[in-house]
Coordinates of C-alpha atoms and ligand atoms in Angstrom, one line a residue:
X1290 CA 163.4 102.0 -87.3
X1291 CA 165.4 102.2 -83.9
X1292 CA 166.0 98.8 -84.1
X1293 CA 168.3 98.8 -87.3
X1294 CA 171.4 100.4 -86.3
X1295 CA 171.6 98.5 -83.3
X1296 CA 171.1 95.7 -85.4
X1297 CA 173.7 96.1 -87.4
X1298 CA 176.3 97.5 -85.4
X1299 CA 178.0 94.1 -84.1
X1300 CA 178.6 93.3 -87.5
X1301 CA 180.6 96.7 -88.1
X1302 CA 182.2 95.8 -84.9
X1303 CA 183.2 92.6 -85.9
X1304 CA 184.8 93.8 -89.5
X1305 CA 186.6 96.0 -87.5
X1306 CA 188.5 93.5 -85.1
X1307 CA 189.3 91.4 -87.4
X1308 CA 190.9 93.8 -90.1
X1309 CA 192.9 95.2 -86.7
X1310 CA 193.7 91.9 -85.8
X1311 CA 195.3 91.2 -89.2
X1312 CA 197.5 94.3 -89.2
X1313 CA 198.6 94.0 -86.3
X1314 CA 199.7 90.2 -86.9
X1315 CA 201.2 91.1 -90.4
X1316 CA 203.3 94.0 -88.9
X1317 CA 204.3 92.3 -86.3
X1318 CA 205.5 89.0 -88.3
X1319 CA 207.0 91.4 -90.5
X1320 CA 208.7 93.0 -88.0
X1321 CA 209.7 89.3 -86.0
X1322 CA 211.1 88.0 -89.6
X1323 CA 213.3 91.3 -90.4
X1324 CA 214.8 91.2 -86.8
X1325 CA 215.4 87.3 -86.9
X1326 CA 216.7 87.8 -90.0
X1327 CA 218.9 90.6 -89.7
X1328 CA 220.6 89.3 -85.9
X1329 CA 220.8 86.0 -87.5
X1330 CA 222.8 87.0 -90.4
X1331 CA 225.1 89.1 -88.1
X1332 CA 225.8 86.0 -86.2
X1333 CA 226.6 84.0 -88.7
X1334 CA 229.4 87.0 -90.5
X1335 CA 230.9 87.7 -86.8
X1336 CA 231.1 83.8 -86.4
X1337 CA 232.8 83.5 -90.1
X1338 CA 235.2 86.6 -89.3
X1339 CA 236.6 85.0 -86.1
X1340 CA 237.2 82.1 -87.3
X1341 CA 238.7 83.3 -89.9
X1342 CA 241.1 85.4 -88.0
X1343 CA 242.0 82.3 -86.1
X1344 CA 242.7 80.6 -88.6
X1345 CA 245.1 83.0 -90.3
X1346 CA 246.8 83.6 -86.9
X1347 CA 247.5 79.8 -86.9
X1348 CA 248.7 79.7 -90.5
X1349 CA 251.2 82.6 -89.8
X1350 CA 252.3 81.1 -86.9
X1351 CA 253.0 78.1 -88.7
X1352 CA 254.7 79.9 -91.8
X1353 CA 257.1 82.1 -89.5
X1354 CA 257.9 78.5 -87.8
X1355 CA 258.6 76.7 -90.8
X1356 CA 260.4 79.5 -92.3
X1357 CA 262.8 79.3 -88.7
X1358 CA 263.3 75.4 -89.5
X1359 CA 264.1 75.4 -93.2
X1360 CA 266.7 78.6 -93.4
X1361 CA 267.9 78.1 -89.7
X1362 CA 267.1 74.7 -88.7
X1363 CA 269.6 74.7 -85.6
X1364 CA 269.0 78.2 -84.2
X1365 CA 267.3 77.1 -81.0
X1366 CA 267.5 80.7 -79.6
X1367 CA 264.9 81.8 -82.3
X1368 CA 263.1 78.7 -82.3
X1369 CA 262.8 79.4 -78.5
X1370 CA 261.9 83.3 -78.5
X1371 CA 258.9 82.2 -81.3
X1372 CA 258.0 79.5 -79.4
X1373 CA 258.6 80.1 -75.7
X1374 CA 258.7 83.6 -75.2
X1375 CA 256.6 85.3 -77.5
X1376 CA 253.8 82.9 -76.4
X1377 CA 254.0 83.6 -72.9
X1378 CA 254.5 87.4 -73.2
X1379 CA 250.9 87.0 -74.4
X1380 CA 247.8 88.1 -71.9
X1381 CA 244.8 87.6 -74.3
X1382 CA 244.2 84.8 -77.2
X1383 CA 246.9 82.9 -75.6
X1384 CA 248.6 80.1 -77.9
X1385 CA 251.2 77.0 -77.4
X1386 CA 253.0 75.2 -79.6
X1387 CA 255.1 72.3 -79.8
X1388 CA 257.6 71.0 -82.1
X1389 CA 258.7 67.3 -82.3
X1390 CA 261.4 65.6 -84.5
X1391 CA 261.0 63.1 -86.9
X1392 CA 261.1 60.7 -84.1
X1393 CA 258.3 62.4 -82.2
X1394 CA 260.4 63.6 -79.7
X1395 CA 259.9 67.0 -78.3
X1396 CA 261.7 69.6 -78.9
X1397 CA 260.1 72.6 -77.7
X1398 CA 257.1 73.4 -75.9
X1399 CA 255.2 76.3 -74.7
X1400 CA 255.5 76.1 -70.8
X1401 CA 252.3 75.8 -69.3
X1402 CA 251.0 73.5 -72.5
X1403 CA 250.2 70.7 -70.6
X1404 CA 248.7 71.6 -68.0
X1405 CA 246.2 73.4 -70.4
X1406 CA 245.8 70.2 -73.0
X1407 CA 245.8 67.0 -73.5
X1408 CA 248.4 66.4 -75.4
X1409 CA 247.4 62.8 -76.3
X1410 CA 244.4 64.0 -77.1
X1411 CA 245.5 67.1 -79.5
X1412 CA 247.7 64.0 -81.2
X1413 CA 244.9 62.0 -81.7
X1414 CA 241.9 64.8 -82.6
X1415 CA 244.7 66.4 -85.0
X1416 CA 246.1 63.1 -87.0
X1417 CA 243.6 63.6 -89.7
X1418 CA 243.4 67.2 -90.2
X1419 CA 246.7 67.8 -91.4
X1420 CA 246.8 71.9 -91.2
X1421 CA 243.0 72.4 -90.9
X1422 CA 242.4 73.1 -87.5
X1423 CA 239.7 71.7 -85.6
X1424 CA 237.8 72.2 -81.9
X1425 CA 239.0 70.9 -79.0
X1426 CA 238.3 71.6 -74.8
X1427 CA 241.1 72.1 -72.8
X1428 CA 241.6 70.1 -68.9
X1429 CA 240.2 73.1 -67.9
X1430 CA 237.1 73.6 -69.8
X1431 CA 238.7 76.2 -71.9
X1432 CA 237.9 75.9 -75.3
X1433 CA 240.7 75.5 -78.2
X1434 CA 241.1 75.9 -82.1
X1435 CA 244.6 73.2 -82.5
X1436 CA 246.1 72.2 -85.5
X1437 CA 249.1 70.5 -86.5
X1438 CA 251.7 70.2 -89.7
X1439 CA 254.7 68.8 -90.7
X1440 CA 257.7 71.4 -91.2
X1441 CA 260.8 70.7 -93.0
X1442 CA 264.1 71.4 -91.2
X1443 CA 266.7 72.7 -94.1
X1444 CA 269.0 69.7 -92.9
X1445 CA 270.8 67.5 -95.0
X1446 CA 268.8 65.1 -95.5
X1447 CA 265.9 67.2 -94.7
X1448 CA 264.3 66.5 -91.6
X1449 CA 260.4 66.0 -91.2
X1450 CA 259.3 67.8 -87.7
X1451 CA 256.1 67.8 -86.7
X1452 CA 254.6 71.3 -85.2
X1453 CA 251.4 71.5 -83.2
X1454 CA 249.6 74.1 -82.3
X1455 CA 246.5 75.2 -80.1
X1456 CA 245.0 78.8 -79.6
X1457 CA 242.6 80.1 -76.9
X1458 CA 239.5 81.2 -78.0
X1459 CA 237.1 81.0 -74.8
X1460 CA 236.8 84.7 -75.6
X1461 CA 235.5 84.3 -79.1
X1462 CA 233.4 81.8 -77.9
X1463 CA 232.3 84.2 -74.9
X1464 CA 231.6 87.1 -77.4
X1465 CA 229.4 84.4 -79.2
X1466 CA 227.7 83.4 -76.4
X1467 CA 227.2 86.5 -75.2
X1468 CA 225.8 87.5 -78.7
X1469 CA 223.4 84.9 -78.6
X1470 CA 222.2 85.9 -75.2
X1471 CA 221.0 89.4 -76.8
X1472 CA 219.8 87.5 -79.7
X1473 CA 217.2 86.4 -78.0
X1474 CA 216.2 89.0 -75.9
X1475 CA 215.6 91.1 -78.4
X1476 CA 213.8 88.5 -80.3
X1477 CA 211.4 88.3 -77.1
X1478 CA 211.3 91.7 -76.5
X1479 CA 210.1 92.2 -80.0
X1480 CA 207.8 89.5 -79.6
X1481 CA 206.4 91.6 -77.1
X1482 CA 206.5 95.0 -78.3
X1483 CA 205.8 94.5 -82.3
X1484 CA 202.2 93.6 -81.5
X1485 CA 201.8 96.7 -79.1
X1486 CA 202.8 99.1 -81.8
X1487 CA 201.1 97.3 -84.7
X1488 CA 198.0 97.0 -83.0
X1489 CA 198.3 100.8 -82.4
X1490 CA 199.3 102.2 -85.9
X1491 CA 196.4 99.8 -87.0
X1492 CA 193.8 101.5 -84.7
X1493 CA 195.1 104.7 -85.7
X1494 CA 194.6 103.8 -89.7
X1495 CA 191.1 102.3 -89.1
X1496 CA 190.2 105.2 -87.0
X1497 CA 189.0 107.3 -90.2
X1498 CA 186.9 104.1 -91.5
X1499 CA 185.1 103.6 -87.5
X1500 CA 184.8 107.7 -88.5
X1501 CA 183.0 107.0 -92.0
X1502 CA 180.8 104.1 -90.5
X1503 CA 179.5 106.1 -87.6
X1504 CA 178.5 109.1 -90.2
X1505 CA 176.7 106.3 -92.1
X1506 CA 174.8 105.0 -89.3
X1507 CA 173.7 108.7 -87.6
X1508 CA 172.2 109.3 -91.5
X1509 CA 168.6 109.6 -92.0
X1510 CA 166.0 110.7 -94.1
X1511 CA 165.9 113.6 -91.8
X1512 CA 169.2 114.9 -91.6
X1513 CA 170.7 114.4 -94.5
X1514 CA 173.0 117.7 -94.1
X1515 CA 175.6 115.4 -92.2
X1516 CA 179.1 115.4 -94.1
X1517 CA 181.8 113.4 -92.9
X1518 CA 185.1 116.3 -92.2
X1519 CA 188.1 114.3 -93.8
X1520 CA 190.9 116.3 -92.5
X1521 CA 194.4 115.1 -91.8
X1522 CA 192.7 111.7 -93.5
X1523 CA 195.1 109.5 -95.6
X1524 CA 194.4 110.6 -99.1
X1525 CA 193.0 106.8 -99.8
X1526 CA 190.1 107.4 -97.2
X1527 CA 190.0 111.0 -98.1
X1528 CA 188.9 110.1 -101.7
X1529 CA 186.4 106.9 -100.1
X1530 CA 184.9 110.3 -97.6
X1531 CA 184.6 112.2 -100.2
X1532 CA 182.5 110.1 -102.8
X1533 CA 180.8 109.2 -99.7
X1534 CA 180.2 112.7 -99.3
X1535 CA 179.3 113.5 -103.0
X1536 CA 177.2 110.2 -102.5
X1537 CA 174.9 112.0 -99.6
X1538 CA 175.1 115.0 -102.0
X1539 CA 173.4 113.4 -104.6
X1540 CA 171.0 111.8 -102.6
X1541 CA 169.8 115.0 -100.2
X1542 CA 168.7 116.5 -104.1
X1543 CA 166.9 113.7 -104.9
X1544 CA 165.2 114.1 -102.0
X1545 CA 164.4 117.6 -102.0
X1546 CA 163.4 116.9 -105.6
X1547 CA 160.9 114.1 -104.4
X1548 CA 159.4 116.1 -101.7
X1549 CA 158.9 119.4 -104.0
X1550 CA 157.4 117.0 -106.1
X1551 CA 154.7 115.6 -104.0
X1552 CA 153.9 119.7 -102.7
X1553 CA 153.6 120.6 -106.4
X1554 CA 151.5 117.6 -107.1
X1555 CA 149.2 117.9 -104.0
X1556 CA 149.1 121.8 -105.1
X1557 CA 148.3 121.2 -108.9
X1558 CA 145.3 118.5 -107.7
X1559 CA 144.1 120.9 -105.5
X1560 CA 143.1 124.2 -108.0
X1561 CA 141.2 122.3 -109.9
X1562 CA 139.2 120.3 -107.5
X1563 CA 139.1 123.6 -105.8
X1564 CA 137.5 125.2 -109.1
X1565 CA 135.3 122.5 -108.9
X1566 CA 133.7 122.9 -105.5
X1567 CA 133.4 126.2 -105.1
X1568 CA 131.6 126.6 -108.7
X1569 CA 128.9 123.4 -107.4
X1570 CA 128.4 125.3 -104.0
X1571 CA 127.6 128.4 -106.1
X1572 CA 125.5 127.2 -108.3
X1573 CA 123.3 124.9 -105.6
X1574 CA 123.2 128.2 -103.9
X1575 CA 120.0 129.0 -105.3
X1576 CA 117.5 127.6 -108.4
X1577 CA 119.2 128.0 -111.4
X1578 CA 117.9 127.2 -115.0
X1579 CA 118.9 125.2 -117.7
X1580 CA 121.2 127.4 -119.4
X1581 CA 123.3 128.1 -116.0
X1582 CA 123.2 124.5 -114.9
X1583 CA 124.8 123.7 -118.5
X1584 CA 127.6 126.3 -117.7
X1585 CA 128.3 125.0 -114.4
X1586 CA 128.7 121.6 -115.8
X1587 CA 130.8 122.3 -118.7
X1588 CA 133.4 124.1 -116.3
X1589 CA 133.3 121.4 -114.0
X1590 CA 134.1 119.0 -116.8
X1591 CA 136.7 121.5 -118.4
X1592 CA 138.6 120.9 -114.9
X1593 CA 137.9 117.2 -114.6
X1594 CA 139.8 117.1 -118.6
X1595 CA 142.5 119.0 -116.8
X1596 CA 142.6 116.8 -113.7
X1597 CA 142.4 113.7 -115.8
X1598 CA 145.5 115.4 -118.0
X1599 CA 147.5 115.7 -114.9
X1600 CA 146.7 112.5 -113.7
X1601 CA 147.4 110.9 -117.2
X1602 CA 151.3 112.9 -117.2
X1603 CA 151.9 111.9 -113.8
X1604 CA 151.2 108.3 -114.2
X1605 CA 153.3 108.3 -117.7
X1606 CA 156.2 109.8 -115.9
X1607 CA 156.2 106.4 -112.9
X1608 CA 155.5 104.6 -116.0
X1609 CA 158.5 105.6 -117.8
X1610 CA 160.7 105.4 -114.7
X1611 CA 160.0 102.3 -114.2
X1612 CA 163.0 100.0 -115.2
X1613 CA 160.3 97.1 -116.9
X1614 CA 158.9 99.6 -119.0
X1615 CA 159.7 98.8 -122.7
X1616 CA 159.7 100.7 -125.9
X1617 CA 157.5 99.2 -129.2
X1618 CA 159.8 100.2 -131.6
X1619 CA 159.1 100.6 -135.4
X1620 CA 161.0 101.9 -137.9
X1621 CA 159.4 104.9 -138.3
X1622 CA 160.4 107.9 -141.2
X1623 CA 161.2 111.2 -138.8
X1624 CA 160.0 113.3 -141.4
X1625 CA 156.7 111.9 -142.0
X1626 CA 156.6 112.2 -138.0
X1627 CA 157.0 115.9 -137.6
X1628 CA 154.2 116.2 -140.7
X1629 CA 151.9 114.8 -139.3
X1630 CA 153.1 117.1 -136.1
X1631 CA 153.3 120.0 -138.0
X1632 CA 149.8 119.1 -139.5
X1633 CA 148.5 118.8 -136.2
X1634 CA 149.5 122.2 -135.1
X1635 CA 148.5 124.4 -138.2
X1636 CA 145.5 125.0 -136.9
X1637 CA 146.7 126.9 -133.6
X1638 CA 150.0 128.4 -135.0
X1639 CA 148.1 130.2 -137.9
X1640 CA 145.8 131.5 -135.2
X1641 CA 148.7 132.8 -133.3
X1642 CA 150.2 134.1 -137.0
X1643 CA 152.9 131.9 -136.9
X1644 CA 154.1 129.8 -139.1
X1645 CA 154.9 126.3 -138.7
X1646 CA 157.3 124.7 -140.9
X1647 CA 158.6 121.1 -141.2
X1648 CA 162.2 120.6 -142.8
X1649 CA 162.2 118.9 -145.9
X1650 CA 166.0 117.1 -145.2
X1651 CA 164.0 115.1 -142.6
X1652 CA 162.2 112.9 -144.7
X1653 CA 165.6 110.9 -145.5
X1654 CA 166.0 110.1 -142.0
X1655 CA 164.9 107.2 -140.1
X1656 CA 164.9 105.3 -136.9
X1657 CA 163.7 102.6 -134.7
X1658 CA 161.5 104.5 -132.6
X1659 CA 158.3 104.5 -130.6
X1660 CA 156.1 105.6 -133.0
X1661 CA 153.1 107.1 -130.1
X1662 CA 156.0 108.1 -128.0
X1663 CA 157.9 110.1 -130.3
X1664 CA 154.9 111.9 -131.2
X1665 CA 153.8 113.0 -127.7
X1666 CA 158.0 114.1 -127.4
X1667 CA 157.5 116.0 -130.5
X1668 CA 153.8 117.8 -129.9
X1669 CA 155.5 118.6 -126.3
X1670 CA 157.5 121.0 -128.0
X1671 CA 155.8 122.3 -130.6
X1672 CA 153.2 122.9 -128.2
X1673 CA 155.8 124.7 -125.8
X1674 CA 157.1 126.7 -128.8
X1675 CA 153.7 127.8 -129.9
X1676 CA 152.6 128.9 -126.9
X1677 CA 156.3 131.0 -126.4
X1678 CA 156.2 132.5 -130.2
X1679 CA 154.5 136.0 -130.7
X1680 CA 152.6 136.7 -133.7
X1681 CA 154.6 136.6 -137.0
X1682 CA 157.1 134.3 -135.3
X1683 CA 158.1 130.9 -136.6
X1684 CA 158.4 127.3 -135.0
X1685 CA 160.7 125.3 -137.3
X1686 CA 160.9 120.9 -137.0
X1687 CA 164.1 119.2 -138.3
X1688 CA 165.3 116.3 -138.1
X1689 CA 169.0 114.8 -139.4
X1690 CA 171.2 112.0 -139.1
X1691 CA 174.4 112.2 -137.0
X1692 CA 177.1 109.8 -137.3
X1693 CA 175.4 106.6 -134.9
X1694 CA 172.4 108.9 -133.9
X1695 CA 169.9 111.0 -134.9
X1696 CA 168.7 114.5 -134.2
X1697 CA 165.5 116.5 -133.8
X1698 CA 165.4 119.7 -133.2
X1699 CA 162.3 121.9 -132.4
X1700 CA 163.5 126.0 -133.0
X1701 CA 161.4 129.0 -132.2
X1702 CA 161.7 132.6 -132.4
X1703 CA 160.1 133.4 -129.1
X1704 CA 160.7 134.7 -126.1
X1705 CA 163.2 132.1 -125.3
X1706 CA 164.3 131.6 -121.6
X1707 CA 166.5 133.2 -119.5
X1708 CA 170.1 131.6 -118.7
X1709 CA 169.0 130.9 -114.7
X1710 CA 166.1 129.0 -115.5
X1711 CA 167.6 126.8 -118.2
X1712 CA 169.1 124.6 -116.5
X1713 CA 165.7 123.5 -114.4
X1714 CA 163.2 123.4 -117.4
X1715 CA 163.6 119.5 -117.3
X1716 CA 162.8 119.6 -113.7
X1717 CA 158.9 118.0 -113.0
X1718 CA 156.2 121.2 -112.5
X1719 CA 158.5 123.7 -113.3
X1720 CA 157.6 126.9 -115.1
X1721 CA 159.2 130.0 -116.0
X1722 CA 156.0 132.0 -115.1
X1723 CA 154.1 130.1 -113.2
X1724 CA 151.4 133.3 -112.8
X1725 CA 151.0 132.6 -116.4
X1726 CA 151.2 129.6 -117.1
X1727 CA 148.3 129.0 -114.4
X1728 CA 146.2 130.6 -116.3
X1729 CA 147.4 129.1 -119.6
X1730 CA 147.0 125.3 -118.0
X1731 CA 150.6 124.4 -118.4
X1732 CA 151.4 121.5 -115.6
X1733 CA 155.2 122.1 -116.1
X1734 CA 155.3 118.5 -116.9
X1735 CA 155.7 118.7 -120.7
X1736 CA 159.7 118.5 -121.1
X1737 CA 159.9 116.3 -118.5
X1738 CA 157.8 114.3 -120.4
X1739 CA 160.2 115.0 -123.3
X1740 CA 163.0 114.1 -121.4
X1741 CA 161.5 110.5 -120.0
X1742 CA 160.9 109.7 -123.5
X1743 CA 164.1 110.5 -125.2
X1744 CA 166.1 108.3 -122.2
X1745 CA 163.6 105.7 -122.6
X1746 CA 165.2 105.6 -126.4
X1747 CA 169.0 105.6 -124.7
X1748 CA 169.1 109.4 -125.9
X1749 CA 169.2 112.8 -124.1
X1750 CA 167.5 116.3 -124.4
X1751 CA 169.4 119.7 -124.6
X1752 CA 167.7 123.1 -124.8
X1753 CA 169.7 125.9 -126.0
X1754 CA 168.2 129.8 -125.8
X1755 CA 168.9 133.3 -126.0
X1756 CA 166.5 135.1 -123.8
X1757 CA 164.3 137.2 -126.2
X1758 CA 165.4 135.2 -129.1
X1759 CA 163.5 132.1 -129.3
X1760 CA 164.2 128.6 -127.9
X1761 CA 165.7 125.4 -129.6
X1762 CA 165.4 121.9 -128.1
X1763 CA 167.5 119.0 -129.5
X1764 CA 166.6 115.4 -128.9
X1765 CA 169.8 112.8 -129.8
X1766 CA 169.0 109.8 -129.9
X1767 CA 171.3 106.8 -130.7
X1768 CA 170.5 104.4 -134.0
X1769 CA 170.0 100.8 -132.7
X1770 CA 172.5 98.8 -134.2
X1771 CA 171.2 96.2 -136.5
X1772 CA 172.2 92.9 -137.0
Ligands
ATP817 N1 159.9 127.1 -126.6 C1 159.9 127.7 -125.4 N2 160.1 129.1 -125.3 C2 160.0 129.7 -124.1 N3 159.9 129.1 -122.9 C3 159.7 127.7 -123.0 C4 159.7 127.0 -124.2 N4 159.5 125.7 -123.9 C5 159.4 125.6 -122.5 N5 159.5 126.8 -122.0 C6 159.4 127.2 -120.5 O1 159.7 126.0 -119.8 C7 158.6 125.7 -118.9 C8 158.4 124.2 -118.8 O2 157.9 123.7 -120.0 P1 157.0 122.4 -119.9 O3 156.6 122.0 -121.3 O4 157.7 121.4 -119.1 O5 155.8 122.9 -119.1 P2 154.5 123.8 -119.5 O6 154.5 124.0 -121.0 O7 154.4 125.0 -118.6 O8 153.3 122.8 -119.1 P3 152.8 121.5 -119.8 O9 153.7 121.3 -121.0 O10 152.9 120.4 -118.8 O11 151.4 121.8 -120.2 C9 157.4 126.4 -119.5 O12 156.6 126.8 -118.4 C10 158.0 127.6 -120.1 O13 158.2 128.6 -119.2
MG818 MG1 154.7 122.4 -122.3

C-alpha cells in the first residue's frame, strides 16, 4: 500500500515538466515572434520615411534649380546663392551640387565638392539613373544619396545643362545603424528574459493542478473527509476541484453506505443464530421430552427459514448488482401479474380486514418483463402495504401504460411514512421502526429488492406518502422497443 504513491509520483512529476516546459516555450516564441516582428517592421517604415525625405529634398532641389535656368537662365547671382551659399550655410544633411553646360563644362560647384566625391565616379554611378538617385561613399567614407538630371536653360535655342547632385546622409545611416544595434539587444535580451517569465506564469498556473494531484494522492479509504480549498483558483480548475470534490463526495457515501451495510448484515445474522443458541443451551440444560424437544426444534428451524431468507435477499441484491446479470424477459400481461399477486395475498389481507383489490384497466397493459422478477417486485409491496394497513383499510394494484413506459403502482391507506424517512426507504436494512419491525421479521431489504429489480428493467422506483394517510409506490419502467 505504501508503495503506490511513491510509485506513481515520478510519473505526475514528469506530466508536470513537460506541460511547464511547453508554456514556457510557447510564451516565449510568442513573445520572440511579436518583438521580431514589431522592431522589424519599425525598421523597415523609418528606413522607407528617410529615404523618402531624401529623395524629395533632392527633387526640390532640382525643381527650384531648373526653375532658376528656364525663367532666368543668366542670373548667375541666384544660381550662385542656390548653389554656393545656401549649401554651405548648411551644418547638418549637407548637399553639393554642380551644374555643367551642354558641353560638360562646369559652371558651378559647391566648394568643398570634391574633396568630398569623386566626381568621376558620381558621373559614371549616375549615367543610367537619370533623376533616381542611387548610393554612393564619399573619399572620406561618408556615405551619399547622388543624383543627376538634365535642366533646360530658357535660351534661345534652349540649352541642355546637366545638374548633379549628392546629399549627406551618414546620419540617416547612423540613426539606422544605431537602430539596428538596439534591435538586437532587445531581441537578446528577450531571448533571455521571455523564458524567465513564461516559465514563471506557467508554474504559477500549474500550481493549482500540482494542488489537486497532491489531494489525490494523500486520499484513502481512511480519510476521505479531505476536500481540496479552491480559492483564488482560475475558474477552469475551480470547476475540475470542484467535481473532484463532488467526486470524493459521492464516494465517502458510498462508503459509509457499504460499511453500515456490512454492521447491519453482521447484526441481522447475528439475532437469529443468537435465538438459536441460546434456545439449544436451554433446552440441553436438562432432559426434556418429546413434546419440548419438538418445540425447540421447530423454533430453531423457524430462525434457520429466517436466516436462509436473509441469506437468499442478500445474495439476490450482489446478484442483481452485478453488471452480467441478465433479465429472461417474456411478454407478460401486468394485469394477469398483479392477480395472481392479489390472489396470493387474499388470504392475509382478509385476516387483517382489508381489502385487496386489483385494477381492472391493467389487464390491457403489457410488457417485456421478467416474469419471476416482477412478481417478487410486486409481492414486495403488497407485502409492505399489508403489513402498514389497519383493519378496514385497502391495498389497491394498478397498472397503466404511459407514453414509452409503463406504470405500476401499489396504494395503501396506511400509516404511510413520515417526510424524513422517505427519502432512505430504498436504502438496504432500513426500517422506519426497527423495534417493530424486529419483532415482525422485516429485514429492511424488501424495497431495495424492489428497487434492484425495477433498474434491472432500465426503470426506477418512486414512493410518494402522506404520513397517516397511506403509502403509494410507483414502478416506471420503459417499453423495449421492438423491431
Ligand atoms: N406501504 C408502506 N406503508 C408504511 N410504511 C412502509 C410501507 N412500505 C414500506 N414501509 C416502511 O419502509 C421500511 C422498509 O421497507 P422494506 O420493505 O424495505 O423493509 P421491511 O418491510 O421492513 O422488511 P422486508 O421487506 O425485508 O421483510 C419498512 O420497514 C417500513 O417502515
Ligand atoms: Mg417489506
Amino acid at each position: 500500500m505504501s508503495s503506490k504513491p511513491s510509485h506513481r509520483a515520478p510519473a505526475v512529476t514528469r506530466v508536470r515538466r513537460t506541460l511547464a516546459f511547453r508554456l514556457t516555450a510557447a510564451y516565449s516564441l510568442a513573445g520572440l515572434l511579436f518583438v521580431l516582428l514589431s522592431t522589424a517592421s519599425l525598421y523597415i517604415v523609418l528606413r522607407t520615411e528617410l529615404d523618402k525625405s531624401t529623395e524629395q529634398f533632392l527633387a526640390d532641389k532640382l525643381h527650384v534649380l531648373r526653375t532658376i535656368l528656364q525663367e532666368r537662365p543668366n542670373d548667375r547671382d541666384a544660381l550662385r546663392e542656390e548653389i554656393e551659399l545656401e549649401t554651405a550655410a548648411r551644418r547638418y544633411q549637407q548637399f553639393y551640387i554642380r551644374l555643367l553646360d551642354d558641353h560638360g563644362v562646369p559652371i558651378l560647384t559647391t566648394p568643398g565638392m570634391a574633396e568630398q566625391l569623386d566626381v568621376a565616379e558620381l558621373i559614371r554611378r549616375t549615367r543610367n539613373h537619370s533623376e533616381t538617385s542611387v548610393s554612393m561613399t564619399g573619399v572620406h567614407g561618408r556615405a551619399f544619396r547622388v543624383a543627376s538630371a538634365t535642366a533646360w536653360a530658357g535660351t534661345s535655342p534652349p540649352r541642355g545643362d546637366t545638374i548633379q547632385i549628392a546629399i549627406d546622409i551618414s546620419q540617416e545611416e547612423a540613426l539606422l545603424r544605431r537602430y539596428r544595434l538596439w534591435f538586437w539587444a532587445i531581441l537578446l535580451a528577450s531571448s533571455v528574459l521571455f523564458p524567465l517569465l513564461g516559465y514563471r506564469i506557467a508554474r504559477h498556473g500549474i500550481r493549482p493542478v500540482e494542488e489537486i494531484a497532491a489531494t489525490a494522492r494523500r486520499i484513502t479509504s481512511t480519510n476521505l473527509r479531505e476536500r481540496i480549498g479552491a480559492e483564488g483558483y482560475p475558474s477552469e480548475l475551480a470547476s475540475l476541484a470542484g467535481t473532484f470534490n463532488e467526486m470524493l463526495d459521492r464516494i465517502e457515501q458510498s462508503f459509509e453506505r457499504i460499511s453500515r451495510f456490512s454492521a447491519d448484515i453482521a447484526h441481522d445474522l447475528r439475532t437469529p443464530v443468537h435465538n438459536i443458541r441460546g434456545e439449544a443451551e436451554v433446552a440441553l440444560a436438562r432432559a426434556r421430552n418429546v413434546d419440548e424437544y419438538r418445540e425447540v426444534i421447530e423454533s430453531t428451524l423457524e430462525e434457520a427459514v429466517r436466516l436462509s431468507e436473509l441469506i437468499g435477499d442478500l445474495l439476490f441484491l450482489a446478484r442483481a448488482e452485478s453488471p452480467l446479470t441478465e433479465l429472461r424477459r417474456e411478454r407478460v400481461n401486468v394485469g394477469t401479474l398483479l392477480n395472481a399477486v392479489r390472489d396470493y395475498y387474499e388470504a392475509s389481507a382478509s385476516d387483517g380486514g382489508i381489502s385487496l383489490v386489483a385494477d381492472e384497466g391493467a389487464e390491457s397493459v403489457t410488457a417485456e418483463l421478467d416474469r419471476a422478477l416482477m412478481l417478487r417486485a410486486v409481492s414486495n409491496l403488497v407485502s409492505n402495504a399489508i403489513a402498514h394497513t389497519p383493519n378496514g383499510g385497502k391495498v389497491t394494484l394498478a397498472a397503466r401504460a404511459e407514453g414509452t413506459a409503463i406504470r405500476i403502482e401499489v396504494s395503501d391507506t396506511g400509516a404511510g411514512i413520515p417526510a424524513e424517512a422517505l427519502p432512505r426507504v430504498f436504502d438496504r436494512f432500513f426500517r422506519v421502526d426497527p423495534s417493530r419491525s424486529a419483532t415482525s421479521g422485516g429485514t429492511g431489504l424488501g424495497l431495495a429488492i424492489v428497487q434492484s429489480i425495477t433498474t434491472l428493467h432500465g426503470g426506477h422506483a418512486e414512493i410518494t406518502s402522506q404520513f397517516g394517510h397511506g403509502a403509494c409506490v410507483t414502478l416506471r419502467i420503459p417499453v423495449l422497443a421492438t423491431s
